[in-house]
Tab-separated table of C-alpha atoms in Angstrom:
chain	number	residue	atom	x	y	z
B	21	LEU	CA	-70.969	142.737	-114.149
B	22	ALA	CA	-71.163	142.011	-110.470
B	23	LEU	CA	-67.797	142.000	-108.731
B	24	HIS	CA	-68.214	138.347	-107.792
B	25	HIS	CA	-68.668	137.364	-111.439
B	26	VAL	CA	-65.649	139.392	-112.509
B	27	GLU	CA	-63.478	137.803	-109.836
B	28	THR	CA	-64.720	134.364	-110.843
B	29	ALA	CA	-64.014	135.053	-114.519
B	30	SER	CA	-60.535	136.322	-113.731
B	31	ALA	CA	-59.768	133.239	-111.628
B	32	LEU	CA	-60.996	130.983	-114.440
B	33	PHE	CA	-58.753	132.775	-116.932
B	34	ASP	CA	-55.805	132.203	-114.573
B	35	THR	CA	-56.665	128.520	-114.187
B	36	ALA	CA	-57.040	128.049	-117.933
B	37	LEU	CA	-53.746	129.814	-118.571
B	38	GLU	CA	-51.937	127.565	-116.081
B	39	ALA	CA	-53.420	124.471	-117.724
B	40	CYS	CA	-52.382	125.637	-121.187
B	41	ARG	CA	-48.861	126.334	-119.985
B	42	ALA	CA	-48.659	122.873	-118.440
B	43	LEU	CA	-49.878	121.309	-121.686
B	44	GLY	CA	-47.699	123.477	-123.914
B	45	ALA	CA	-50.807	124.791	-125.683
B	46	ARG	CA	-49.277	128.095	-126.757
B	47	PRO	CA	-51.974	129.123	-129.260
B	48	MET	CA	-54.610	128.823	-126.547
B	49	GLN	CA	-52.368	130.731	-124.129
B	50	VAL	CA	-52.321	133.619	-126.591
B	51	ARG	CA	-56.108	133.658	-126.895
B	52	ILE	CA	-56.596	133.479	-123.127
B	53	LEU	CA	-54.134	136.298	-122.505
B	54	VAL	CA	-55.876	138.536	-125.044
B	55	GLU	CA	-59.345	137.838	-123.639
B	56	HIS	CA	-58.206	138.219	-120.040
B	57	ALA	CA	-56.551	141.511	-120.983
B	58	ALA	CA	-59.892	142.667	-122.406
B	59	LEU	CA	-61.562	141.918	-119.066
B	60	ARG	CA	-58.847	143.758	-117.146
B	61	THR	CA	-59.136	146.721	-119.534
B	62	ALA	CA	-62.893	146.884	-119.002
B	63	LEU	CA	-62.198	147.090	-115.276
B	64	GLY	CA	-59.706	149.921	-115.755
B	65	LYS	CA	-56.734	147.693	-114.900
B	66	VAL	CA	-54.581	149.019	-117.728
B	67	ARG	CA	-51.227	147.960	-116.302
B	68	GLU	CA	-52.454	144.395	-115.802
B	69	ALA	CA	-53.931	144.319	-119.290
B	70	ARG	CA	-50.694	145.536	-120.831
B	71	SER	CA	-48.710	142.894	-118.917
B	72	MET	CA	-50.926	140.245	-120.525
B	73	LEU	CA	-50.865	141.704	-124.014
B	74	GLU	CA	-47.077	141.932	-124.313
B	75	PRO	CA	-46.430	138.173	-124.057
B	76	ALA	CA	-49.547	137.483	-126.140
B	77	ILE	CA	-48.188	139.671	-128.937
B	78	GLU	CA	-44.787	138.017	-128.780
B	79	MET	CA	-46.231	134.486	-128.847
B	80	ALA	CA	-48.771	135.322	-131.560
B	81	ARG	CA	-45.959	136.678	-133.718
B	82	GLU	CA	-43.821	133.567	-133.128
B	83	LEU	CA	-46.734	131.258	-133.927
B	84	GLY	CA	-47.897	133.160	-137.009
B	85	MET	CA	-51.308	133.892	-135.475
B	86	GLN	CA	-51.917	137.021	-137.528
B	87	ARG	CA	-55.566	137.630	-136.653
B	88	VAL	CA	-54.944	137.324	-132.913
B	89	LEU	CA	-51.749	139.347	-133.260
B	90	ASP	CA	-53.716	142.155	-134.912
B	91	GLN	CA	-56.343	141.986	-132.166
B	92	ALA	CA	-53.726	142.130	-129.407
B	93	GLN	CA	-51.820	144.981	-131.024
B	94	ARG	CA	-55.056	146.931	-131.500
B	95	ALA	CA	-55.963	146.355	-127.842
B	96	ARG	CA	-52.510	147.489	-126.727
B	97	SER	CA	-52.694	150.658	-128.806
B	98	GLU	CA	-56.098	151.474	-127.301
B	99	LEU	CA	-54.556	151.374	-123.835
B	100	GLY	CA	-52.573	154.478	-124.667
């Protein structure tokens, strides 16, 4: 991906996350965090990815989102 597209995608993830927080849409927050973490991982931004996955895992567990929880935990374990 071109750097411009990556930066745009990252900014859109941030905007979507802010909107979900404002609306109290926690399930969508979890999904956004996991997908944004995947983008950051692909860019080699492991620390940033981990900082997104930790709250995603916690919220997914609280909300009973097992499939997303499994995905987030798998992603975290792949970070090393």
